[in-house]
Short mmCIF file of C-alpha atoms in Angstrom, two decimals:
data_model
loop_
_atom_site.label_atom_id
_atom_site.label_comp_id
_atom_site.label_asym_id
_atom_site.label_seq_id
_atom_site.Cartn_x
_atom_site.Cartn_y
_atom_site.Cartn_z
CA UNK M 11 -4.35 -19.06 -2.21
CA UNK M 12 -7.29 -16.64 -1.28
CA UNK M 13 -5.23 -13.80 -2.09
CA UNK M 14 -4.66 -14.78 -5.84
CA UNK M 15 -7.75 -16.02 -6.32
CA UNK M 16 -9.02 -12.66 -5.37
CA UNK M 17 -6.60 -10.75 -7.53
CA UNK M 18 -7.49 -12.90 -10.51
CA UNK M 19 -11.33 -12.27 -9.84
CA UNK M 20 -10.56 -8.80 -9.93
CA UNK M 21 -8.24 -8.84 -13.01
CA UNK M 22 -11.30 -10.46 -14.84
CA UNK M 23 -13.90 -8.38 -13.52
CA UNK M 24 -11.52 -5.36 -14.52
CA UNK M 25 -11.72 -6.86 -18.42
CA UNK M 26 -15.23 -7.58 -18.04
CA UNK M 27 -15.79 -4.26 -17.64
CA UNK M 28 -13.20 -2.60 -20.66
CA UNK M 29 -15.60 -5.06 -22.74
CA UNK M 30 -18.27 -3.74 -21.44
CA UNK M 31 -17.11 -0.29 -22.17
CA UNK M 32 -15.82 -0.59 -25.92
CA UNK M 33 -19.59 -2.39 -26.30
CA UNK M 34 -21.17 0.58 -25.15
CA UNK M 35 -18.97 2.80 -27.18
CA UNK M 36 -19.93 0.82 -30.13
CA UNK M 37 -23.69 0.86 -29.64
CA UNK M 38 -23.60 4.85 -29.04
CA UNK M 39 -21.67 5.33 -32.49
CA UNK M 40 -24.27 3.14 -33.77
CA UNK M 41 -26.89 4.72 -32.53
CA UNK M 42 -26.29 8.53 -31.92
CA UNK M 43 -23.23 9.03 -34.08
CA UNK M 44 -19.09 8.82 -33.99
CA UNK M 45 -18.95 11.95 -32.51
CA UNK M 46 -21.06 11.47 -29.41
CA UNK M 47 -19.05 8.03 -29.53
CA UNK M 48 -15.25 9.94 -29.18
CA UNK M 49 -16.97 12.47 -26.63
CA UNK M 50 -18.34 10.02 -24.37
CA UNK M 51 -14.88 7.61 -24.45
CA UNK M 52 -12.63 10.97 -23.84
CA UNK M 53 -14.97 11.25 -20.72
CA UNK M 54 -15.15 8.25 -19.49
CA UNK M 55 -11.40 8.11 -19.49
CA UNK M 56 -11.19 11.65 -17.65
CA UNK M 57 -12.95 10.32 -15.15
CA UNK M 58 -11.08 7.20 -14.67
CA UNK M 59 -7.75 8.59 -14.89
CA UNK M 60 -7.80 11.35 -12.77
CA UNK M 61 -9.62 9.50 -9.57
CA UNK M 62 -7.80 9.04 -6.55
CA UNK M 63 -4.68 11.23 -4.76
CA UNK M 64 -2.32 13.33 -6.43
CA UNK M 65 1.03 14.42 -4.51
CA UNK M 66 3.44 17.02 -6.33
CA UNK M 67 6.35 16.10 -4.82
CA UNK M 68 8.41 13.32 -6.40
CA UNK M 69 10.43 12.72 -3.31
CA UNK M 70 7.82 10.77 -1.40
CA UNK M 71 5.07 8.57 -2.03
CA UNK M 72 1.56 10.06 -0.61
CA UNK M 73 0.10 6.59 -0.19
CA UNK M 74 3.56 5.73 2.21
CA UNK M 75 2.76 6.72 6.16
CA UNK M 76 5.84 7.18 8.23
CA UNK M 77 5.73 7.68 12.28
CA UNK M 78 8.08 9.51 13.76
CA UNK M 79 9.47 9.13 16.99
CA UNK M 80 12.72 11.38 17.31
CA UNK M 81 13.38 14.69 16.35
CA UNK M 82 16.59 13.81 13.05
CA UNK M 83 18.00 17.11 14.47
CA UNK M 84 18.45 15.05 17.81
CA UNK M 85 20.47 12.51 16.37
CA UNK M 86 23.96 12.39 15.35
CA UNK M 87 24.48 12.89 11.90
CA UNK M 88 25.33 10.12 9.51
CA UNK M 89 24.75 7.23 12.18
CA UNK M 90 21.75 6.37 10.85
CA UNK M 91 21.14 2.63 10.32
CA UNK M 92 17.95 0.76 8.49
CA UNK M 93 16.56 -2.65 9.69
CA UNK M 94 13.82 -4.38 7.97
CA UNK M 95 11.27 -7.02 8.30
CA UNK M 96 9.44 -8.89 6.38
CA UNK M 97 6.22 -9.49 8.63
CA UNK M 98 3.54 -11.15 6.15
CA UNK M 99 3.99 -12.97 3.13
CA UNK M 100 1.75 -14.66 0.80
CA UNK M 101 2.02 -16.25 -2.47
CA UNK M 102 2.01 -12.60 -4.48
CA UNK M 103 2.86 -10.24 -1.85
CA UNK M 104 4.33 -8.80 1.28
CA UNK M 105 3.75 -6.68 3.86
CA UNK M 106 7.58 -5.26 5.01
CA UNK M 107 8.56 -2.92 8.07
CA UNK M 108 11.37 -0.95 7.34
CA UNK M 109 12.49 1.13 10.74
CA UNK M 110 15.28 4.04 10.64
CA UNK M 111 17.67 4.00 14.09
CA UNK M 112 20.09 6.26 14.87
CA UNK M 113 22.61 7.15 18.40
CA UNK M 114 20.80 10.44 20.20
CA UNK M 115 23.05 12.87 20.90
CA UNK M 116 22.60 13.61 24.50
CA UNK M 117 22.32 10.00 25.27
CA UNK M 118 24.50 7.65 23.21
CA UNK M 119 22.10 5.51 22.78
CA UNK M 120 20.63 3.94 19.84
CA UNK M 121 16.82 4.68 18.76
CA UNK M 122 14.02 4.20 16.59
CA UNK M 123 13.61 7.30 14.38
CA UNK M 124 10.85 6.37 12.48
CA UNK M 125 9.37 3.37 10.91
CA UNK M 126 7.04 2.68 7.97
CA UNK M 127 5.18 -0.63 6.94
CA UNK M 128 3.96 -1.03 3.28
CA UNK M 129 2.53 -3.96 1.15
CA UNK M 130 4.61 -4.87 -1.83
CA UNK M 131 4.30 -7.70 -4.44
CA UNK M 132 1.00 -8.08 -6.74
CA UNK M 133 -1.94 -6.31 -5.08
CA UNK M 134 -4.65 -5.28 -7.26
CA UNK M 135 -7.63 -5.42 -5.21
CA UNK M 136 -6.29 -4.96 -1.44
CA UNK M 137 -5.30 -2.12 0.11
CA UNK M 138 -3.25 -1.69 3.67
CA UNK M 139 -2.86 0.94 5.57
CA UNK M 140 -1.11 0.73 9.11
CA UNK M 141 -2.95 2.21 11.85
CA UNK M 142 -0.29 2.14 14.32
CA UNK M 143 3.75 0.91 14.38
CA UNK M 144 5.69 1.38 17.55
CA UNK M 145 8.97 0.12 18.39
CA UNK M 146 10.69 -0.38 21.07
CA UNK M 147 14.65 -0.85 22.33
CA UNK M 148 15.15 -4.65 23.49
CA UNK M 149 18.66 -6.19 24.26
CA UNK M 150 21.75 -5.47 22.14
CA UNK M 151 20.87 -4.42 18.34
CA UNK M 152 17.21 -6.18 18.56
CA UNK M 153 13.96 -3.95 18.72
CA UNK M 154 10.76 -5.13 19.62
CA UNK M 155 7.99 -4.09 17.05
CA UNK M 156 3.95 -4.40 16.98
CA UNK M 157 2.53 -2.80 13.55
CA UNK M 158 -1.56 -2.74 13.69
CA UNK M 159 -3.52 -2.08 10.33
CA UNK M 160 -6.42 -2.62 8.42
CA UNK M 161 -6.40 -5.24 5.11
CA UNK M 162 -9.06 -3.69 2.60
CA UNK M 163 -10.48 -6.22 0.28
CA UNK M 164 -11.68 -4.33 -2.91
CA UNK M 165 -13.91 -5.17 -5.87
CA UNK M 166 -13.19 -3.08 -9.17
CA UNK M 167 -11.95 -0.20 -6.28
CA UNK M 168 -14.92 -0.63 -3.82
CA UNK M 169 -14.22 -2.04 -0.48
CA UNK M 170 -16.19 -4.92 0.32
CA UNK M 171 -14.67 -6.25 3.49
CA UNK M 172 -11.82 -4.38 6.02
CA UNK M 173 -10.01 -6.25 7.82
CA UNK M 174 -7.74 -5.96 11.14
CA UNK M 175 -4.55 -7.01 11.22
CA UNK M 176 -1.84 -6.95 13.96
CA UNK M 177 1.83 -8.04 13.82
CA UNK M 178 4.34 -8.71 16.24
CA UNK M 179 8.05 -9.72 16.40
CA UNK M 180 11.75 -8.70 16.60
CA UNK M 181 13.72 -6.88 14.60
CA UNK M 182 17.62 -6.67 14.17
CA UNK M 183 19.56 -3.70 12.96
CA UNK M 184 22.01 -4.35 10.61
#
């Protein structure tokens, strides 16, 4: 419940301020003219639209951090198999771990590849990013998994509050 009424805060704060914005716009074309008016809304919008990371590459999201843990080139090719998790879930969102296996070739035996954890769902003002995933071979097709990260709580994009966040379970390839 927390988590929506924190998104909703910052849905209204996020109008608030648009208001706030076509007000001033409105004032300055009052005051100084439509020109200054159209320059000063072409810049505030340059400024807004081009903050935060850029990738160039379609192929992966920047935001997404995968670990590694075996070389692809050491496993056998086309044996790879997914498992996934979903290890937090609130009323508008999730928090999944999706983990790539595959059979090594100078072993025969299955391993984690690499693993990623990302938050899905409704999540204006939170951010996560995982610190730390590892996982590790249990009995049969079952891998034991910790993920460790930090849950940013934002205001209108300013974090206001970080906090830690650890997860621990099982996780079956399928």
């Amino acid at each position: 419940m927390l988590y929506l009424i924190w998104t909703l805060l910052n849905i209204a704060l996020g109008v608030y301020f648009i208001i706030l914005c076509f007000h001033a716009a409105r004032l300055l074309k009052e005051r100084v003219g439509l020109y200054a008016a159209v320059i000063f809304t072409f810049g505030f919008l340059s400024f807004a639209g081009n903050s935060g990371k850029k990738s160039d590459s379609f192929s992966e999201n920047p935001d997404v951090k995968k670990w590694n843990y075996v070389s692809r080139d050491s496993i056998v090719p086309g044996d790879l198999k997914f498992a996934h998790a979903q290890i937090d879930k609130t009323w508008i969102s999730e928090i999944d771990l999706t983990v790539l296996c595959g059979t090594k070739k100078s072993s025969n035996q299955t391993v984690p590849v690499e693993a990623t954890s990302v938050w899905s769902g409704f999540v204006s003002g939170y951010d996560w990013k995982p610190t730390s995933i590892s996982v590790r071979a249990t009995t049969g097709q079952k891998y034991a998994y910790t993920v460790i990260g930090i849950l940013q709580w934002k205001l209108l994009g300013i974090s206001l509050y970080s906090q830690h966040k650890t997860y621990e379970g099982l996780i079956e390839l399928k």
